[in-house]
Coordinates of C-alpha atoms in Angstrom, one line a residue:
M1 CA -18.2 -10.7 41.2
A2 CA -15.7 -8.5 39.6
L3 CA -14.5 -9.1 35.9
K4 CA -11.2 -10.5 35.1
P5 CA -8.8 -7.5 34.4
P6 CA -7.9 -7.1 31.0
V7 CA -4.3 -7.6 29.7
T8 CA -2.5 -4.2 29.9
D9 CA 1.0 -5.1 29.0
L10 CA 2.8 -7.6 26.6
N11 CA 6.3 -8.4 27.3
I12 CA 7.4 -8.8 23.6
K13 CA 11.1 -9.8 23.8
V14 CA 13.3 -7.4 21.7
S15 CA 17.3 -7.2 21.4
K16 CA 18.9 -5.1 23.9
D17 CA 22.1 -4.4 21.6
G18 CA 23.7 -5.4 18.1
F19 CA 22.1 -5.2 14.6
Y20 CA 18.7 -5.9 16.1
E21 CA 18.8 -3.7 18.9
G22 CA 15.1 -2.8 19.8
F23 CA 13.6 -5.3 17.2
S24 CA 12.0 -8.6 18.0
K25 CA 14.4 -11.1 16.6
G26 CA 11.8 -13.9 16.1
T27 CA 9.6 -11.6 14.0
T28 CA 12.1 -9.8 12.1
V29 CA 14.3 -13.0 11.3
G30 CA 11.1 -14.9 10.4
S31 CA 10.0 -12.3 8.2
K32 CA 13.2 -11.8 6.5
I33 CA 13.6 -15.6 5.8
I34 CA 10.3 -15.7 4.0
I35 CA 10.8 -12.6 1.9
I36 CA 14.5 -13.9 0.8
G37 CA 13.0 -17.3 0.2
L38 CA 10.2 -15.6 -2.1
V39 CA 12.9 -13.4 -4.1
L40 CA 15.4 -16.3 -4.5
W41 CA 12.7 -18.4 -5.8
A42 CA 11.3 -16.0 -8.2
A43 CA 14.8 -14.9 -9.3
V44 CA 16.1 -18.3 -10.1
F45 CA 13.0 -20.1 -11.4
P46 CA 11.2 -17.0 -12.8
E47 CA 9.0 -19.1 -15.3
Q48 CA 8.1 -21.8 -12.8
A49 CA 7.4 -19.1 -10.0
G50 CA 5.2 -17.0 -12.4
A51 CA 3.2 -20.2 -13.5
L52 CA 2.7 -21.6 -9.9
L53 CA 1.9 -18.2 -8.6
L54 CA -1.0 -18.0 -11.2
K55 CA -2.3 -21.4 -10.2
I56 CA -2.1 -20.4 -6.4
R57 CA -4.3 -17.4 -7.6
G58 CA -6.9 -19.4 -9.3
W59 CA -7.2 -21.9 -6.4
S60 CA -7.4 -19.0 -3.9
F61 CA -10.3 -17.2 -5.7
E62 CA -12.3 -20.3 -6.3
S63 CA -11.6 -21.8 -2.7
F64 CA -12.0 -18.8 -0.8
G65 CA -14.1 -16.4 -2.9
P66 CA -17.1 -17.0 -0.4
W67 CA -14.9 -16.2 2.7
Y68 CA -13.6 -12.9 1.1
I69 CA -17.2 -11.8 0.2
Y70 CA -18.7 -12.6 3.7
A71 CA -15.9 -11.5 5.7
M72 CA -15.9 -8.1 4.3
A73 CA -19.6 -7.8 4.7
F74 CA -19.2 -8.6 8.4
V75 CA -16.4 -6.0 8.9
V76 CA -18.5 -3.2 7.1
F77 CA -21.3 -4.0 9.4
L78 CA -19.2 -4.1 12.5
C79 CA -17.6 -0.7 11.8
L80 CA -21.0 1.0 11.2
V81 CA -22.6 -0.4 14.4
L82 CA -19.5 0.7 16.3
A83 CA -20.0 4.2 15.2
V84 CA -23.7 4.4 15.6
F85 CA -24.0 2.8 19.1
P86 CA -24.2 5.6 21.4
S87 CA -22.0 4.4 24.4
I88 CA -19.2 3.1 21.9
G89 CA -19.3 6.0 19.3
K90 CA -18.2 8.5 22.1
V91 CA -15.4 6.3 23.4
R92 CA -12.1 8.3 22.8
L93 CA -9.1 6.8 21.5
G94 CA -6.3 7.4 24.3
G95 CA -8.9 8.3 27.2
V96 CA -11.2 11.3 27.9
D97 CA -8.2 13.7 28.0
A98 CA -6.5 12.8 24.8
K99 CA -6.1 15.3 22.3
P100 CA -5.5 14.7 18.6
E101 CA -1.9 15.3 17.5
F102 CA -2.6 16.4 13.8
S103 CA -5.1 18.9 12.5
R104 CA -8.1 17.2 10.6
F105 CA -6.9 18.3 7.2
S106 CA -3.5 16.6 7.8
W107 CA -5.2 13.6 9.4
F108 CA -7.4 13.1 6.6
S109 CA -4.7 13.8 3.9
M110 CA -2.3 11.1 5.5
M111 CA -5.1 8.5 5.6
F112 CA -6.4 9.1 2.1
G113 CA -2.8 9.1 0.7
A114 CA -1.6 6.1 2.4
G115 CA -4.9 4.0 2.2
I116 CA -6.0 4.4 -1.5
G117 CA -4.7 7.7 -3.0
I118 CA -2.6 6.1 -5.9
G119 CA -5.7 4.0 -6.9
M120 CA -7.5 7.1 -7.8
L121 CA -5.0 8.0 -10.6
T122 CA -5.2 4.7 -12.1
F123 CA -8.8 3.4 -11.5
S124 CA -10.9 6.6 -11.7
T125 CA -10.7 6.4 -15.4
A126 CA -9.9 2.6 -15.9
E127 CA -12.5 1.1 -13.8
P128 CA -15.6 3.1 -15.0
I129 CA -14.2 2.7 -18.5
Y130 CA -14.2 -1.0 -18.0
H131 CA -17.6 -1.4 -16.4
F132 CA -18.8 0.8 -19.3
A133 CA -18.1 -2.0 -21.6
S134 CA -18.7 -4.9 -19.0
N135 CA -20.3 -5.5 -15.8
P136 CA -22.8 -7.9 -14.1
D137 CA -25.7 -5.8 -15.6
T138 CA -24.5 -6.0 -19.1
I139 CA -23.4 -9.7 -18.5
I140 CA -27.1 -10.6 -17.7
G141 CA -28.3 -8.5 -20.4
A142 CA -30.2 -6.0 -18.1
V143 CA -28.5 -3.0 -20.0
A144 CA -26.4 -2.7 -23.3
P145 CA -22.7 -2.2 -23.0
E146 CA -21.2 1.1 -24.0
S147 CA -24.5 3.0 -23.9
A148 CA -26.0 5.9 -22.0
E149 CA -28.2 3.4 -20.1
T150 CA -25.0 1.7 -18.8
L151 CA -23.9 4.6 -16.8
R152 CA -26.0 3.8 -13.7
S153 CA -24.6 0.2 -13.5
V154 CA -21.0 1.6 -14.0
Y155 CA -21.1 3.5 -10.8
K156 CA -23.1 1.0 -8.7
W157 CA -20.2 -1.4 -9.3
S158 CA -17.3 1.2 -9.1
F159 CA -18.7 2.7 -5.8
F160 CA -19.1 -0.9 -4.4
H161 CA -15.4 -1.6 -5.0
W162 CA -14.1 1.8 -3.7
G163 CA -16.6 2.7 -1.0
L164 CA -17.3 1.5 2.4
T165 CA -15.8 -2.1 2.1
A166 CA -12.4 -1.2 1.0
W167 CA -12.2 1.4 3.9
S168 CA -13.8 -0.8 6.6
C169 CA -11.0 -3.3 6.7
Y170 CA -8.5 -0.4 7.2
G171 CA -10.8 1.0 9.8
I172 CA -11.3 -2.2 12.0
V173 CA -7.7 -2.9 12.0
G174 CA -6.8 0.6 12.9
L175 CA -9.6 0.9 15.5
A176 CA -8.6 -2.3 17.2
L177 CA -4.9 -1.3 17.3
A178 CA -5.7 2.1 18.3
F179 CA -8.1 0.9 21.2
F180 CA -5.7 -1.8 22.6
S181 CA -2.7 0.6 22.5
Y182 CA -4.0 3.9 23.5
N183 CA -6.8 2.6 25.9
R184 CA -5.2 -0.6 27.1
N185 CA -1.5 0.5 27.1
L186 CA -0.5 -2.5 24.8
P187 CA 2.2 -2.2 22.1
L188 CA 1.2 -0.6 18.8
T189 CA 1.4 -4.0 16.8
I190 CA -0.9 -6.5 15.3
R191 CA -0.8 -9.0 18.1
S192 CA -2.1 -6.6 20.5
G193 CA -5.7 -6.8 18.9
L194 CA -5.8 -10.5 19.7
T195 CA -5.1 -10.3 23.5
P196 CA -8.9 -10.5 24.5
F197 CA -8.9 -14.0 23.0
F198 CA -5.2 -15.2 23.5
G199 CA -3.8 -13.1 26.4
R200 CA -0.2 -13.6 27.1
K201 CA 0.1 -16.3 24.4
M202 CA 0.7 -13.2 22.2
E203 CA 4.2 -12.7 24.1
G204 CA 5.5 -15.7 22.3
V205 CA 5.7 -17.6 19.0
A206 CA 2.0 -17.3 18.5
G207 CA 2.4 -13.5 18.6
D208 CA 5.4 -13.7 16.5
L209 CA 3.4 -15.6 13.7
V210 CA 0.8 -13.0 13.7
D211 CA 3.1 -10.2 13.3
I212 CA 5.1 -12.1 10.5
S213 CA 1.7 -12.5 8.7
A214 CA 1.1 -8.9 8.9
V215 CA 4.5 -8.1 7.7
I216 CA 4.3 -10.3 4.7
A217 CA 0.8 -9.1 3.7
T218 CA 1.9 -5.5 4.0
I219 CA 5.0 -5.9 1.8
L220 CA 3.0 -7.9 -1.1
G221 CA 0.1 -5.4 -0.7
I222 CA 2.6 -2.6 -1.2
A223 CA 4.1 -4.4 -4.1
V224 CA 0.6 -4.5 -5.7
T225 CA 0.0 -0.9 -5.3
I226 CA 3.4 0.3 -6.4
G227 CA 3.2 -2.2 -9.4
Y228 CA -0.1 -0.5 -10.7
G229 CA 1.4 2.9 -9.8
I230 CA 4.7 2.6 -11.7
T231 CA 3.0 1.2 -14.8
Q232 CA 1.0 4.5 -14.9
F233 CA 4.2 6.5 -13.7
A234 CA 6.3 4.9 -16.6
S235 CA 3.4 5.6 -19.1
G236 CA 3.5 9.4 -18.2
L237 CA 7.2 9.5 -18.4
S238 CA 7.2 8.0 -21.8
I239 CA 4.8 10.8 -23.0
I240 CA 6.8 13.7 -21.2
T241 CA 10.2 12.5 -22.7
G242 CA 9.0 11.0 -25.8
A243 CA 11.5 7.9 -25.4
D244 CA 10.3 5.1 -27.6
W245 CA 12.2 2.4 -25.3
M246 CA 9.8 3.1 -22.7
L247 CA 7.0 1.4 -24.5
N248 CA 6.6 -1.9 -26.1
S249 CA 5.0 -2.8 -29.6
E250 CA 1.4 -2.8 -27.9
G251 CA 2.1 0.7 -26.1
A252 CA 2.4 -0.8 -22.7
P253 CA 5.3 0.4 -20.6
T254 CA 8.5 -1.9 -20.9
N255 CA 10.1 -3.6 -18.1
S256 CA 12.9 -1.2 -18.2
A257 CA 10.8 1.7 -17.9
M258 CA 9.0 0.3 -15.0
L259 CA 12.1 -0.6 -13.2
L260 CA 13.5 3.0 -13.7
G261 CA 10.3 4.4 -12.2
L262 CA 10.5 2.0 -9.4
G263 CA 14.0 3.1 -8.5
V264 CA 13.1 6.7 -8.5
I265 CA 10.0 6.2 -6.2
M266 CA 11.8 3.8 -3.8
A267 CA 14.7 6.0 -3.4
A268 CA 12.5 9.0 -2.8
S269 CA 10.4 6.8 -0.2
I270 CA 13.4 5.6 1.9
L271 CA 14.5 9.1 2.1
S272 CA 11.0 10.4 3.4
A273 CA 10.7 7.5 5.8
A274 CA 13.9 8.4 7.4
S275 CA 12.5 11.8 8.1
G276 CA 9.6 10.5 10.2
V277 CA 5.9 11.0 10.2
R278 CA 5.8 14.6 11.1
K279 CA 8.2 15.6 8.3
G280 CA 8.0 13.7 5.1
I281 CA 4.9 11.9 5.3
K282 CA 2.9 14.8 6.5
W283 CA 4.1 17.4 4.0
L284 CA 3.6 14.7 1.2
S285 CA 0.3 14.1 2.1
N286 CA -0.6 17.5 2.2
I287 CA 0.9 18.2 -1.3
N288 CA -1.0 15.2 -2.6
M289 CA -4.3 16.6 -1.5
V290 CA -3.6 20.2 -2.9
L291 CA -2.6 18.6 -6.3
S292 CA -5.4 16.3 -6.2
F293 CA -7.9 19.1 -5.7
A294 CA -6.4 21.1 -8.6
L295 CA -6.7 18.1 -10.9
L296 CA -10.3 17.5 -9.9
A297 CA -11.0 21.4 -10.4
F298 CA -9.6 21.0 -14.0
F299 CA -11.9 18.2 -14.9
L300 CA -14.8 20.0 -13.4
V301 CA -14.1 23.1 -15.4
F302 CA -13.0 21.5 -18.7
G303 CA -14.6 17.9 -18.4
S304 CA -18.2 17.0 -18.1
P305 CA -19.4 18.5 -14.8
F306 CA -23.3 17.9 -15.3
V307 CA -22.5 14.1 -16.0
A308 CA -20.4 14.0 -12.9
I309 CA -22.9 15.8 -10.6
Q310 CA -25.8 13.5 -11.9
S311 CA -23.6 10.5 -11.7
F312 CA -22.5 11.4 -8.1
F313 CA -25.9 11.6 -6.6
V314 CA -27.6 8.9 -8.5
G315 CA -24.6 6.5 -7.9
I316 CA -24.6 7.1 -4.2
A317 CA -28.5 6.4 -4.1
D318 CA -28.0 3.3 -6.2
Y319 CA -25.2 2.4 -3.9
I320 CA -27.1 2.6 -0.8
V321 CA -30.1 0.6 -2.3
N322 CA -28.0 -2.0 -3.9
F323 CA -25.3 -2.5 -1.3
P324 CA -26.8 -5.3 1.0
V325 CA -27.3 -7.5 -1.9
Q326 CA -23.9 -6.7 -3.7
A327 CA -22.1 -7.3 -0.4
M328 CA -23.8 -10.6 0.1
T329 CA -23.9 -12.1 -3.4
Y330 CA -21.3 -14.7 -4.5
W331 CA -21.2 -16.3 -8.0
A332 CA -19.8 -19.7 -7.9
N333 CA -17.7 -21.1 -10.6
S334 CA -19.9 -22.7 -13.5
N335 CA -19.6 -24.0 -17.1
V336 CA -22.9 -22.4 -17.9
E337 CA -23.4 -18.8 -19.1
P338 CA -24.0 -16.2 -17.9
A339 CA -22.8 -17.9 -14.6
A340 CA -19.2 -18.6 -15.8
T341 CA -18.6 -15.1 -16.8
L342 CA -20.1 -13.6 -13.7
Y343 CA -17.7 -15.8 -11.8
K344 CA -14.8 -14.6 -13.6
W345 CA -15.9 -10.9 -13.2
Q346 CA -16.5 -11.2 -9.5
S347 CA -13.6 -13.6 -8.5
V348 CA -10.8 -13.4 -11.1
W349 CA -11.2 -9.6 -12.4
W350 CA -12.7 -7.5 -9.8
T351 CA -14.4 -8.0 -6.4
V352 CA -12.6 -10.9 -4.9
F353 CA -9.4 -9.7 -6.0
Y354 CA -10.1 -6.3 -4.7
W355 CA -11.1 -7.5 -1.5
A356 CA -7.9 -9.5 -1.2
W357 CA -5.8 -6.3 -2.0
W358 CA -7.7 -4.2 0.6
I359 CA -7.0 -6.9 3.3
A360 CA -3.3 -7.3 2.4
F361 CA -3.0 -3.6 2.6
A362 CA -5.0 -3.5 5.9
P363 CA -2.1 -4.3 8.5
F364 CA 0.0 -1.3 7.1
V365 CA -2.9 1.1 6.7
G366 CA -4.7 0.0 9.7
L367 CA -1.5 0.6 12.0
F368 CA -0.8 3.8 10.3
F369 CA -4.4 4.9 11.0
A370 CA -4.1 4.0 14.5
R371 CA -0.7 5.6 14.9
I372 CA -2.1 9.1 13.7
S373 CA -5.7 8.8 15.4
R374 CA -5.0 9.2 19.0
G375 CA -7.5 11.6 20.5
R376 CA -10.3 10.9 18.2
T377 CA -13.5 9.3 19.2
I378 CA -14.6 6.1 17.8
R379 CA -17.5 7.7 15.9
E380 CA -15.2 10.5 14.5
Y381 CA -12.7 7.7 13.5
V382 CA -15.2 5.7 11.5
L383 CA -16.4 8.8 9.9
G384 CA -12.8 9.9 9.0
T385 CA -11.7 6.5 7.9
M386 CA -14.8 5.0 6.2
I387 CA -17.4 7.9 5.2
L388 CA -15.4 10.8 4.1
P389 CA -12.7 8.7 2.1
S390 CA -15.5 6.9 0.4
I391 CA -17.2 10.0 -0.7
M392 CA -13.7 11.4 -1.8
C393 CA -13.4 8.2 -3.9
F394 CA -16.9 8.7 -5.4
I395 CA -16.0 12.3 -6.5
W396 CA -13.0 11.0 -8.1
F397 CA -14.7 8.3 -10.2
T398 CA -17.7 10.4 -11.4
V399 CA -15.6 13.7 -12.2
V400 CA -12.7 12.0 -13.8
G401 CA -14.3 8.5 -15.0
G402 CA -17.5 10.3 -16.0
T403 CA -15.6 12.7 -18.3
A404 CA -14.0 9.8 -19.8
I405 CA -17.2 8.0 -20.6
D406 CA -19.0 11.1 -21.7
L407 CA -16.3 11.8 -24.4
E408 CA -16.8 8.2 -25.7
L409 CA -20.5 8.6 -25.6
T410 CA -20.5 11.8 -27.7
G411 CA -17.8 10.5 -30.1
K412 CA -15.2 13.2 -29.4
A413 CA -12.7 10.1 -28.3
G414 CA -13.6 8.2 -31.1
G415 CA -12.6 5.0 -29.1
A416 CA -9.1 6.4 -28.1
I417 CA -9.8 6.0 -24.2
L418 CA -11.5 2.6 -24.6
S419 CA -8.7 1.1 -26.7
A420 CA -6.1 2.6 -24.6
G421 CA -4.3 0.3 -21.9
Q422 CA -5.4 0.7 -18.3
E423 CA -2.3 2.6 -17.4
A424 CA -2.8 5.1 -20.1
Q425 CA -6.5 5.9 -20.0
L426 CA -6.2 8.9 -17.7
F427 CA -3.6 10.4 -20.2
A428 CA -5.7 9.5 -23.2
T429 CA -8.6 11.4 -21.6
L430 CA -6.6 14.3 -21.0
K431 CA -5.3 14.3 -24.5
V432 CA -8.9 14.2 -25.9
M433 CA -9.8 17.2 -23.5
V434 CA -7.1 19.8 -24.3
G435 CA -5.2 18.5 -27.4
S436 CA -1.6 18.5 -27.7
G437 CA -0.6 22.0 -26.5
L438 CA -1.6 21.6 -22.8
F439 CA -1.4 17.9 -22.8
K440 CA 2.4 17.4 -21.7
L441 CA 2.1 20.0 -18.9
L442 CA -1.0 18.3 -17.6
T443 CA 0.9 14.8 -18.0
F444 CA 3.7 16.3 -16.0
M445 CA 1.4 17.3 -13.2
V446 CA -0.2 13.9 -13.1
A447 CA 3.2 12.4 -13.0
I448 CA 4.3 14.5 -10.0
L449 CA 1.0 13.6 -8.2
L450 CA 1.5 9.8 -9.0
M451 CA 5.2 10.1 -7.6
T452 CA 4.1 11.9 -4.5
Y453 CA 1.2 9.2 -3.8
L454 CA 3.5 6.4 -4.6
V455 CA 6.1 7.8 -2.1
T456 CA 3.5 8.6 0.5
S457 CA 2.2 4.8 0.3
A458 CA 5.8 3.4 0.1
D459 CA 7.4 5.6 2.8
S460 CA 4.4 5.0 5.3
G461 CA 4.6 1.1 4.7
I462 CA 8.5 1.1 5.6
L463 CA 7.8 3.0 8.9
I464 CA 5.1 0.6 9.8
L465 CA 7.0 -2.5 9.0
N466 CA 9.6 -1.2 11.5
T467 CA 6.9 -0.5 14.1
I468 CA 5.5 -4.2 13.9
L469 CA 9.0 -5.7 13.8
S470 CA 10.0 -3.7 17.0
G471 CA 7.2 -4.9 19.0
G472 CA 5.1 -1.9 18.6
D473 CA 7.8 0.7 19.4
E474 CA 6.4 3.9 17.7
G475 CA 9.6 6.0 17.8
Q476 CA 11.7 6.4 14.6
K477 CA 14.2 3.6 13.9
A478 CA 17.9 3.6 12.9
K479 CA 18.2 4.5 9.3
R480 CA 19.7 1.0 8.4
H481 CA 16.6 -0.6 9.0
I482 CA 14.5 1.8 6.9
I483 CA 17.1 1.3 4.1
F484 CA 16.9 -2.5 4.4
W485 CA 13.0 -2.8 4.4
G486 CA 12.9 -0.2 1.6
S487 CA 15.2 -2.1 -0.6
A488 CA 13.4 -5.3 0.3
V489 CA 10.3 -4.0 -0.9
T490 CA 12.0 -2.8 -4.1
I491 CA 13.7 -6.2 -4.7
V492 CA 10.3 -8.0 -4.2
I493 CA 8.5 -5.9 -7.0
T494 CA 11.6 -6.3 -9.3
V495 CA 12.0 -9.9 -9.2
L496 CA 8.2 -10.6 -9.5
L497 CA 8.0 -8.1 -12.5
L498 CA 10.5 -10.0 -14.1
A499 CA 9.0 -13.3 -13.1
G500 CA 5.6 -12.6 -14.4
G501 CA 4.8 -8.9 -14.7
L502 CA 2.1 -7.3 -12.7
G503 CA 0.2 -10.6 -12.7
A504 CA 2.8 -12.5 -10.7
I505 CA 2.8 -9.5 -8.2
K506 CA -1.1 -9.7 -7.8
S507 CA -0.9 -13.6 -7.4
A508 CA 1.9 -13.2 -4.6
M509 CA -0.2 -10.9 -2.7
L510 CA -2.8 -13.5 -2.3
L511 CA -0.3 -15.3 -0.1
G512 CA -0.3 -12.6 2.4
A513 CA -4.0 -11.6 2.1
L514 CA -5.5 -14.9 3.0
P515 CA -4.0 -15.5 6.4
F516 CA -4.3 -12.1 7.6
S517 CA -8.0 -12.0 6.5
A518 CA -8.6 -14.4 9.5
I519 CA -6.5 -12.3 11.8
M520 CA -8.6 -9.3 10.7
V521 CA -11.9 -10.8 11.6
L522 CA -10.7 -12.0 14.9
M523 CA -9.5 -8.3 15.7
G524 CA -13.0 -7.2 15.0
L525 CA -14.4 -10.0 17.3
A526 CA -11.8 -9.1 19.9
L527 CA -12.7 -5.4 19.9
I528 CA -16.5 -6.3 20.5
K529 CA -15.4 -8.4 23.5
A530 CA -13.3 -5.6 24.8
L531 CA -15.7 -2.8 24.4
A532 CA -18.5 -5.1 25.9
R533 CA -16.4 -6.0 28.9
D534 CA -15.6 -2.3 29.4
A535 CA -19.4 -1.5 29.4
M536 CA -20.0 -4.2 31.9
R537 CA -17.2 -2.8 34.2
L538 CA -18.8 0.6 34.0
K539 CA -22.2 -0.8 34.9
K540 CA -20.6 -2.4 37.9
G541 CA -19.1 0.7 38.9
E542 CA -15.6 -0.6 38.4
E543 CA -12.8 1.7 36.9
L544 CA -11.3 1.2 33.5
V545 CA -7.9 1.0 32.5
K546 CA -6.1 4.3 32.8
P547 CA -4.3 5.3 29.6
E548 CA -0.7 6.2 29.6
V549 CA 0.2 9.6 28.1
R550 CA 2.2 8.9 25.0
K551 CA 4.2 11.3 22.6
L552 CA 5.4 10.0 19.2
D553 CA 9.1 10.4 19.1
D554 CA 10.2 11.0 15.6
Q555 CA 13.7 11.9 16.4
P556 CA 16.2 9.5 14.3
A557 CA 18.0 7.0 16.1

């Protein structure tokens, strides 16, 4: 008996004319109502909004911490199995005749820049330095903090947070969307990834709710990333300009400095998004990679290369050996030490927060990955979206973070890096390395790199928002819609910063991450079902769906 044919089209209703021409009104208006409601609430009642968001954050971590831990472990396992399984790994996204649109360098550059690039500049120094002082191994007394013996545990945990797990949630969302869009001819939007379970129900209100969830998660995920980036960008600007008003009495960037940085970044992002994927985003991504390699080369020559090389290889070995236990371990809340501190470390400060952050970013990054990955095999896709970016992160953390730790261990830094704020630790490391003469020039270079990474993340996000809201239409949208969503992201970040600083932005992000985490897991299961059904069809001698030939239209409307 022949298998039931898969869904190969979704009739997503879009407006034929007017302001919303080409857009799904239900998804677009619903998303706008939620975002405008959040903005008004945070603007009119900033203190109450900030306090309530912090309460929601604590409740989310305590109630759903295990869910985040085990859901992410499942996604890593699934991605690796899909790549390794012979008959699945060779499946080509877009059919056997599909050709990649971008070179491997541009493809990887765009993925890395959109997915995590900005985090490298903030956390490649900040996270190793933090774990150097406190991590689960120091909390339980296995190693002494701030000692040479701590180095291995530093990278065991840093690699865990920035390795396969982070990239797997991007990878599974992008892979599901690419398969259902390019192999099943469905629209390139989140709801398409659930059709194996819900079929044509995804054409109506249920599908609108799925896409709205993705839009909200995307906006709040971008807000966290931009929020972290502009604090470091503002810190760099204060060094370059010497303007006292940019820093408060504690040496952290003022709200005024961060809002100035936000205005510059988002204005450039809107202009870049208006130029499309092939122009603005592609060229910015290539610039990012060139500047990144230049900064890495500087650290390798003038930093601590032997510490970096040793930490890289030992860290990868420790990561591989310890990953299964780390991925499946959850420390529950407790009033007894060290369990109480372990819970805070994992759920409040690091792991669970990170998993929520990656999930909130997944609809945007995943859809972007799908959009630029037509013509790649599943095995090549997983290698490009999980393995290579993880290795790139490991290099950054060992070269840059390893130098910072070595400068503290040898006494050259004298506590200057450890005592600096998270946003200033990279600059503090550079200052110890080169002194005041070359320091401003290097700070300027980092500020430019920060700006290009921030713009790449933001403009990619704006384009993806419009793709979701238009029912998966990959073509360039009218500039008024690009301006609106670019402005919306800017306003969301502004009001949340004023309501409660970066903490309020991080708390709001959880409102989008939690519902999308369930959608992400369902997308992974739906992909398994679809691939298994295709394997059964081939075994029975039945023909698979013939992919349509598509070409990305980047011409402005």
